[in-house]
Short mmCIF file of C-alpha atoms and ligand atoms in Angstrom, two decimals:
data_model
loop_
_atom_site.label_atom_id
_atom_site.label_comp_id
_atom_site.label_asym_id
_atom_site.label_seq_id
_atom_site.Cartn_x
_atom_site.Cartn_y
_atom_site.Cartn_z
CA MET A 26 13.66 -26.94 5.99
CA ALA A 27 14.23 -23.78 3.78
CA ILE A 28 14.20 -20.29 5.55
CA ASN A 29 10.83 -18.28 4.94
CA ALA A 30 9.95 -14.83 6.15
CA ALA A 31 7.16 -14.79 7.73
CA ILE A 32 5.17 -12.06 9.07
CA THR A 33 5.17 -12.19 13.16
CA ALA A 34 3.81 -8.52 13.61
CA VAL A 35 1.36 -5.68 12.00
CA GLY A 36 0.85 -2.54 13.24
CA GLY A 37 -0.96 0.49 11.43
CA TYR A 38 -1.85 4.48 12.21
CA LEU A 39 -4.08 6.56 10.59
CA PRO A 40 -4.57 10.44 11.18
CA GLU A 41 -7.47 11.29 13.23
CA TYR A 42 -9.15 14.06 10.82
CA ARG A 43 -11.93 12.19 8.56
CA LEU A 44 -11.80 14.18 5.06
CA THR A 45 -15.78 12.89 3.91
CA ASN A 46 -17.60 12.72 0.51
CA ALA A 47 -19.92 15.58 1.91
CA VAL A 48 -16.79 17.97 2.63
CA LEU A 49 -15.18 17.07 -0.81
CA GLU A 50 -18.88 18.18 -2.18
CA THR A 51 -18.54 21.77 -0.93
CA MET A 52 -14.90 21.83 -2.07
CA VAL A 53 -14.92 20.82 -6.32
CA ASP A 54 -17.71 19.76 -8.03
CA THR A 55 -18.58 16.26 -7.10
CA SER A 56 -21.40 14.24 -5.67
CA ASP A 57 -21.11 11.21 -2.52
CA GLU A 58 -23.07 9.38 -5.17
CA TRP A 59 -20.31 9.56 -7.87
CA ILE A 60 -17.97 9.22 -5.68
CA THR A 61 -19.44 5.69 -4.09
CA THR A 62 -20.45 4.29 -7.63
CA ARG A 63 -16.95 4.81 -9.12
CA THR A 64 -14.79 4.51 -6.29
CA GLY A 65 -16.46 2.49 -2.97
CA ILE A 66 -15.26 5.17 -0.91
CA LYS A 67 -16.94 7.37 1.65
CA GLU A 68 -14.19 8.71 3.86
CA ARG A 69 -10.32 9.15 4.17
CA ARG A 70 -7.79 10.04 6.76
CA ILE A 71 -6.03 13.31 6.45
CA LEU A 72 -2.83 14.35 8.42
CA ARG A 73 -3.14 18.10 9.09
CA GLU A 74 -0.65 18.93 11.67
CA LYS A 75 2.07 21.35 9.82
CA GLY A 76 5.50 20.18 9.97
CA LYS A 77 4.74 16.27 10.08
CA GLY A 78 5.50 14.04 7.28
CA VAL A 79 5.14 10.28 6.50
CA SER A 80 7.75 9.29 9.02
CA SER A 81 5.41 10.75 12.01
CA MET A 82 2.63 8.05 11.13
CA GLY A 83 5.61 5.39 9.98
CA ILE A 84 7.32 5.64 13.57
CA LYS A 85 3.48 4.98 15.30
CA ALA A 86 3.18 2.01 12.91
CA ALA A 87 6.30 0.69 13.56
CA GLN A 88 6.03 1.56 17.54
CA GLU A 89 2.83 -0.74 17.44
CA VAL A 90 5.02 -3.64 15.56
CA LEU A 91 7.60 -3.68 18.38
CA ASP A 92 5.28 -3.55 21.37
CA LYS A 93 3.06 -6.42 19.85
CA ARG A 94 5.99 -8.48 19.45
CA GLY A 95 7.56 -7.62 22.68
CA ILE A 96 11.31 -6.64 21.53
CA GLY A 97 12.99 -3.76 21.79
CA PRO A 98 14.24 -1.15 18.74
CA GLU A 99 17.93 -2.58 18.97
CA GLU A 100 16.69 -5.91 17.41
CA ILE A 101 15.58 -4.86 14.44
CA ASP A 102 18.38 -5.46 11.53
CA VAL A 103 16.98 -3.73 8.62
CA VAL A 104 14.38 -1.13 8.06
CA ILE A 105 12.74 -0.58 4.28
CA PHE A 106 10.24 2.13 4.22
CA CYS A 107 8.07 1.92 1.28
CA THR A 108 6.70 4.96 0.36
CA VAL A 109 6.11 7.77 -2.81
CA THR A 110 5.94 10.85 -0.01
CA PRO A 111 9.13 10.46 1.69
CA ASP A 112 9.29 13.33 4.06
CA MET A 113 12.17 15.42 2.19
CA PRO A 114 13.46 14.37 -1.49
CA VAL A 115 17.20 13.84 0.12
CA ALA A 116 17.54 12.12 3.15
CA ASN A 117 15.84 9.15 3.28
CA THR A 118 12.97 8.46 5.74
CA ALA A 119 14.02 5.17 6.88
CA SER A 120 17.53 6.69 8.49
CA TYR A 121 15.26 9.05 10.77
CA VAL A 122 13.07 6.61 11.62
CA ILE A 123 15.98 4.60 12.42
CA SER A 124 17.30 7.30 14.91
CA GLU A 125 14.54 8.63 16.24
CA MET A 126 13.27 5.03 17.67
CA GLY A 127 16.96 4.29 18.71
CA MET A 128 17.26 1.40 16.19
CA ASN A 129 20.96 1.39 16.74
CA ASN A 130 21.77 -1.94 14.82
CA ALA A 131 19.51 -1.63 11.87
CA PHE A 132 20.52 0.11 8.47
CA GLY A 133 17.50 1.15 6.08
CA PHE A 134 16.31 2.88 3.08
CA ASP A 135 13.28 4.07 1.35
CA LEU A 136 11.55 2.13 -1.31
CA GLN A 137 9.85 3.42 -4.36
CA ALA A 138 7.46 1.36 -6.22
CA ALA A 139 4.15 3.61 -6.03
CA CYS A 140 0.72 1.59 -5.00
CA SER A 141 2.86 -1.59 -5.29
CA GLY A 142 5.40 -0.96 -2.89
CA PHE A 143 4.69 -3.03 -0.26
CA LEU A 144 4.48 -5.88 -2.55
CA PHE A 145 8.25 -5.10 -3.43
CA GLY A 146 9.19 -4.17 -0.42
CA LEU A 147 7.84 -7.41 1.12
CA THR A 148 9.66 -9.55 -1.43
CA THR A 149 13.23 -7.11 -0.77
CA GLY A 150 12.67 -7.89 2.99
CA SER A 151 12.18 -11.35 2.35
CA GLN A 152 15.90 -12.01 0.80
CA TYR A 153 17.40 -10.84 3.43
CA ILE A 154 15.14 -13.14 5.78
CA GLU A 155 15.75 -16.02 2.92
CA SER A 156 19.42 -15.23 2.79
CA GLY A 157 19.96 -16.28 6.46
CA ARG A 158 21.97 -13.69 7.52
CA PHE A 159 19.54 -11.11 9.20
CA LYS A 160 16.76 -11.65 11.70
CA LYS A 161 14.24 -8.92 12.12
CA VAL A 162 13.21 -7.13 9.11
CA LEU A 163 10.89 -4.21 9.36
CA ILE A 164 8.84 -3.09 6.84
CA VAL A 165 7.00 -0.04 6.73
CA SER A 166 5.20 1.26 4.28
CA GLY A 167 2.60 4.58 3.62
CA ASP A 168 2.01 7.86 2.55
CA LYS A 169 0.90 11.43 3.30
CA MET A 170 -0.74 11.37 -0.20
CA SER A 171 -2.77 14.94 0.93
CA SER A 172 1.39 16.22 0.39
CA ILE A 173 1.11 15.86 -3.45
CA ILE A 174 -2.55 16.18 -4.03
CA ASP A 175 -4.25 19.35 -5.50
CA TYR A 176 -7.73 19.58 -3.80
CA SER A 177 -9.29 22.02 -6.53
CA ASP A 178 -8.43 18.27 -9.10
CA ARG A 179 -11.61 16.52 -8.55
CA THR A 180 -10.52 13.53 -10.58
CA THR A 181 -7.80 13.23 -7.75
CA CYS A 182 -9.00 14.69 -4.82
CA VAL A 183 -11.40 12.42 -3.60
CA ILE A 184 -9.46 8.97 -4.18
CA PHE A 185 -6.89 9.33 -2.15
CA GLY A 186 -5.92 9.37 1.85
CA ASP A 187 -3.36 9.52 4.42
CA GLY A 188 -2.11 6.43 6.75
CA CYS A 189 0.44 4.03 7.16
CA GLY A 190 1.23 0.19 8.05
CA ALA A 191 4.46 -1.90 9.29
CA VAL A 192 5.06 -5.44 9.41
CA LEU A 193 7.75 -7.38 11.29
CA LEU A 194 9.69 -10.18 8.81
CA GLU A 195 11.61 -12.93 10.78
CA PRO A 196 12.38 -16.40 9.47
CA ASN A 197 10.11 -19.26 9.62
CA GLU A 198 11.14 -23.17 9.54
CA GLU A 199 7.66 -24.44 9.33
CA GLY A 200 6.83 -23.88 5.94
CA LEU A 201 5.02 -20.58 7.01
CA GLY A 202 5.43 -17.00 5.30
CA VAL A 203 6.27 -15.83 1.92
CA GLN A 204 5.80 -18.98 -0.46
CA ASP A 205 5.96 -17.62 -3.67
CA THR A 206 5.97 -13.44 -5.65
CA ILE A 207 5.65 -12.16 -9.22
CA LEU A 208 6.41 -8.56 -9.42
CA ARG A 209 6.09 -6.73 -12.71
CA SER A 210 7.42 -2.89 -14.10
CA ASP A 211 6.05 -1.08 -17.42
CA GLY A 212 7.65 2.30 -18.05
CA VAL A 213 4.83 2.49 -20.54
CA GLY A 214 2.48 3.95 -17.33
CA ARG A 215 4.68 6.86 -16.57
CA GLN A 216 2.35 9.24 -19.20
CA TYR A 217 -0.67 8.18 -17.24
CA LEU A 218 0.17 8.85 -13.77
CA ASN A 219 2.90 11.11 -12.70
CA ILE A 220 4.30 14.05 -10.67
CA LYS A 221 5.77 15.60 -13.49
CA ALA A 222 8.06 18.37 -12.11
CA GLY A 223 10.33 18.32 -9.16
CA GLY A 224 12.60 15.55 -10.14
CA SER A 225 15.84 15.54 -12.03
CA GLN A 226 13.65 15.65 -15.43
CA TYR A 227 11.82 18.99 -14.38
CA PRO A 228 13.36 20.27 -11.29
CA PRO A 229 11.06 22.54 -9.28
CA SER A 230 10.68 25.96 -10.53
CA LYS A 231 7.88 28.95 -10.29
CA GLU A 232 6.58 28.08 -13.60
CA THR A 233 6.14 24.37 -12.58
CA VAL A 234 4.82 24.85 -9.42
CA GLU A 235 2.18 27.53 -11.27
CA LEU A 236 1.36 24.74 -13.61
CA GLY A 237 0.68 22.61 -10.67
CA GLN A 238 3.10 19.69 -11.99
CA HIS A 239 4.17 19.02 -8.55
CA PHE A 240 0.82 17.56 -7.40
CA VAL A 241 -0.30 13.88 -8.83
CA HIS A 242 -1.59 13.88 -12.16
CA GLN A 243 -3.78 10.24 -13.35
CA GLU A 244 -5.39 9.64 -16.47
CA GLY A 245 -7.99 7.46 -14.66
CA GLN A 246 -9.54 5.48 -17.73
CA GLN A 247 -6.37 4.88 -18.99
CA VAL A 248 -4.52 3.59 -15.70
CA PHE A 249 -8.03 1.60 -14.67
CA LYS A 250 -7.57 -0.46 -18.10
CA PHE A 251 -4.45 -1.38 -17.04
CA ALA A 252 -4.98 -2.14 -13.75
CA VAL A 253 -7.99 -4.36 -13.96
CA THR A 254 -6.25 -6.73 -16.49
CA ASN A 255 -2.88 -7.01 -14.94
CA MET A 256 -3.94 -7.35 -11.26
CA ALA A 257 -6.30 -10.18 -11.81
CA GLU A 258 -3.75 -12.07 -14.29
CA VAL A 259 -0.83 -11.84 -11.83
CA SER A 260 -3.50 -12.89 -9.15
CA ALA A 261 -4.63 -15.62 -11.30
CA ARG A 262 -1.27 -16.81 -12.36
CA ILE A 263 0.04 -17.17 -8.61
CA MET A 264 -2.96 -19.84 -8.06
CA GLU A 265 -2.41 -21.57 -10.83
CA ARG A 266 1.44 -21.89 -10.30
CA ASN A 267 1.08 -23.10 -6.91
CA ASN A 268 -1.82 -25.45 -7.24
CA LEU A 269 -4.05 -22.99 -5.62
CA SER A 270 -8.30 -23.69 -5.65
CA SER A 271 -10.77 -20.64 -5.03
CA ASP A 272 -11.15 -22.97 -2.09
CA ASP A 273 -7.55 -22.85 -0.76
CA VAL A 274 -7.11 -19.15 -0.75
CA ALA A 275 -8.59 -17.97 2.84
CA TRP A 276 -8.17 -14.27 1.57
CA LEU A 277 -7.53 -12.02 -1.07
CA VAL A 278 -5.30 -8.86 0.04
CA PRO A 279 -5.60 -6.52 -2.83
CA HIS A 280 -4.30 -3.04 -3.39
CA GLN A 281 -7.23 -0.58 -2.50
CA ALA A 282 -7.46 2.10 -5.32
CA ASN A 283 -10.96 1.30 -6.63
CA LYS A 284 -13.63 -1.35 -5.49
CA ARG A 285 -14.20 -2.01 -9.11
CA ILE A 286 -10.93 -3.59 -9.62
CA ILE A 287 -11.12 -5.19 -6.33
CA ASP A 288 -14.06 -6.81 -7.55
CA ALA A 289 -12.96 -7.98 -10.80
CA THR A 290 -9.70 -9.28 -9.34
CA ALA A 291 -11.78 -11.51 -6.98
CA LYS A 292 -14.16 -12.98 -9.83
CA ARG A 293 -11.13 -14.01 -11.50
CA MET A 294 -9.67 -15.67 -8.39
CA GLY A 295 -13.05 -17.55 -7.97
CA LEU A 296 -13.41 -15.56 -4.24
CA SER A 297 -16.46 -14.66 -2.45
CA SER A 298 -16.84 -11.21 -1.49
CA GLU A 299 -16.13 -12.41 2.20
CA LYS A 300 -12.87 -13.51 1.72
CA VAL A 301 -11.53 -9.92 0.36
CA MET A 302 -10.29 -7.33 2.31
CA LEU A 303 -11.64 -4.01 2.09
CA ASN A 304 -10.74 -1.07 3.78
CA ILE A 305 -11.15 1.90 0.57
CA ASP A 306 -14.47 2.54 2.17
CA ARG A 307 -12.99 4.14 5.49
CA TYR A 308 -9.51 4.97 4.48
CA GLY A 309 -9.38 5.70 0.62
CA ASN A 310 -6.03 5.05 -1.68
CA THR A 311 -3.29 5.45 1.01
CA THR A 312 -1.26 4.05 -1.94
CA ASN A 313 1.39 2.22 -0.10
CA GLY A 314 -0.47 1.80 3.22
CA THR A 315 -3.25 -0.08 1.44
CA LEU A 316 -2.03 -3.78 1.94
CA PRO A 317 -0.39 -3.52 5.34
CA LEU A 318 -3.94 -1.69 6.66
CA CYS A 319 -6.05 -4.50 5.73
CA LEU A 320 -3.51 -7.06 7.50
CA TRP A 321 -4.39 -4.30 10.56
CA ASP A 322 -7.78 -4.25 10.49
CA TYR A 323 -8.23 -7.76 9.50
CA GLU A 324 -5.91 -9.31 11.87
CA LYS A 325 -8.14 -10.93 14.44
CA GLN A 326 -9.93 -12.63 11.68
CA LEU A 327 -6.65 -14.45 10.17
CA LYS A 328 -5.41 -18.00 11.60
CA LYS A 329 -2.34 -19.90 11.28
CA GLY A 330 -1.68 -21.27 7.97
CA ASP A 331 -4.34 -19.47 6.32
CA ASN A 332 -3.70 -18.80 2.40
CA LEU A 333 -3.27 -15.15 1.65
CA VAL A 334 -2.83 -13.83 -1.68
CA PHE A 335 -1.60 -9.93 -2.17
CA ALA A 336 -2.33 -7.92 -5.54
CA ALA A 337 -1.24 -4.71 -6.37
CA PHE A 338 -1.46 -2.15 -9.45
CA GLY A 339 0.35 1.25 -9.39
CA GLY A 340 2.22 3.98 -10.79
CA GLY A 341 5.42 3.33 -13.17
CA PHE A 342 3.28 1.17 -13.61
CA THR A 343 4.01 -1.71 -11.13
CA TRP A 344 2.36 -4.38 -10.45
CA GLY A 345 2.42 -7.89 -8.50
CA ALA A 346 1.11 -10.61 -6.34
CA ILE A 347 2.43 -12.74 -3.57
CA TYR A 348 1.42 -15.95 -1.92
CA LEU A 349 1.85 -16.18 1.78
CA LYS A 350 1.00 -18.24 4.62
CA TRP A 351 -0.08 -16.57 7.63
CA ALA A 352 2.05 -17.43 10.91
CA ILE A 353 0.43 -15.89 13.69
CA ASP A 354 -1.71 -17.63 15.68
CA ALA A 355 -4.86 -15.30 16.81
CA LYS A 356 -4.81 -14.36 20.55
O1 UT7 B 481 -3.47 3.57 -7.05
C1 UT7 B 481 -2.89 3.56 -7.98
C2 UT7 B 481 -3.97 2.99 -9.20
N1 UT7 B 481 -4.54 3.84 -9.57
C3 UT7 B 481 -5.80 3.03 -10.20
O2 UT7 B 481 -5.83 1.73 -10.13
C4 UT7 B 481 -7.20 4.09 -10.79
C5 UT7 B 481 -7.29 3.76 -11.84
N2 UT7 B 481 -8.53 4.43 -12.33
C6 UT7 B 481 -9.91 4.83 -11.59
O3 UT7 B 481 -9.79 3.78 -10.20
C7 UT7 B 481 -10.87 5.45 -11.88
O4 UT7 B 481 -10.59 5.55 -13.30
C8 UT7 B 481 -11.55 6.48 -11.66
C9 UT7 B 481 -12.04 6.50 -10.23
C10 UT7 B 481 -10.02 7.32 -11.43
C11 UT7 B 481 -12.60 7.49 -12.17
O5 UT7 B 481 -13.58 6.55 -12.73
P1 UT7 B 481 -13.82 6.67 -14.20
O6 UT7 B 481 -15.35 6.18 -13.92
O7 UT7 B 481 -12.82 5.81 -14.80
O8 UT7 B 481 -14.35 7.63 -14.90
P2 UT7 B 481 -14.08 8.76 -15.73
O9 UT7 B 481 -12.59 9.25 -15.59
O10 UT7 B 481 -14.02 7.88 -16.77
O11 UT7 B 481 -14.62 10.14 -16.03
C12 UT7 B 481 -16.45 9.85 -16.10
C13 UT7 B 481 -16.89 11.37 -15.97
C14 UT7 B 481 -15.73 12.59 -16.70
O12 UT7 B 481 -16.92 13.22 -17.10
P3 UT7 B 481 -17.44 13.15 -18.43
O13 UT7 B 481 -15.98 13.33 -19.43
O14 UT7 B 481 -18.01 11.97 -18.54
O15 UT7 B 481 -18.44 14.82 -18.69
C15 UT7 B 481 -15.32 13.17 -15.34
O16 UT7 B 481 -15.21 14.34 -15.50
O17 UT7 B 481 -16.99 11.95 -14.50
C16 UT7 B 481 -16.17 12.88 -14.30
N3 UT7 B 481 -15.36 12.99 -13.29
C17 UT7 B 481 -16.19 13.07 -11.89
N4 UT7 B 481 -17.48 13.55 -11.56
C18 UT7 B 481 -17.63 13.78 -10.49
C19 UT7 B 481 -14.25 12.60 -12.55
N5 UT7 B 481 -14.31 12.80 -11.37
C20 UT7 B 481 -15.11 13.04 -10.76
C21 UT7 B 481 -15.52 13.33 -9.77
N6 UT7 B 481 -17.02 14.16 -9.35
N7 UT7 B 481 -14.80 13.73 -8.43
#
């Protein structure tokens, strides 16, 4: 039988501090009512300790994966760190995680596909496993969004939060694991969702900082239109081409950008709300963190053989869907 890449352990980490809608009401002109009805978010977590980057959360999530699977760091072959908020623009975060955790036999790199990063990372990691050359691939996926958000801009500061998840991929020859993936990209998106300065096109300067161009800028309504159409479309397509009916799908694992986008995707797939993983109310949009943190929260409810459909849409634009058979026996 062919080798599939299966998820064999899940970890997660969220900072302790909870930034509630009530506190945001004191910071910008917004209301709990607006945030709840437009997005579904009640609170988000913020990493407040100075000098701590996304790696500090990634290391904790990765350690939980190793502990749950009962393996040592030297057994990991590859680390892919999916993030838009690396510790530093140069010196990849994966290398730091590798050396901090003593993964002496691993190589690693960062992957940037915005909110779809986990899907791109899972697909990339799966190729290493399916090739037969690598046995243990760690996908760490999350963001410290608070480091790139302008807390005086009400259109973005109410949406995003910090958090990180991690999964281990291993070979499976029983037909479980990743079954099919659809990934898409379209550069039309960069005018609607970007950080304009700080890269090679507009290097950071006094002027770019004064203009706030090092913060996330989003034209929400435009992004919403693309997201709602494309996330639903790829999710329906991956069901069709794998002959999955809505009864066959045990869970939708959707990117958590907006409860209304999630509801539209579930509706298009014919799924009732009990089959939809949600954490946006508690964590907001953690960008690369949303999907693995959903798995982390719902892990106890998953059964070996369950059909999961992951779907995401994000900056770039990037979007996609993955069909995966769950491979872990609930304890
Ligand atoms: O994860 C990556 C991909 N990102 C997404 O998928 C996000 C997609 N977009 C969205 O989820 C939604 O567009 C938002 C949640 C970002 C915004 O919701 P919306 O329903 O599209 O609102 P809007 O931008 O059309 O704004 C409606 C009104 C505006 O006021 P006027 O012009 O009608 O007077 C905004 O100024 O709401 C105002 N507004 C706010 N009011 C209170 C915008 N932000 C806020 C706020 N509190 N925080």
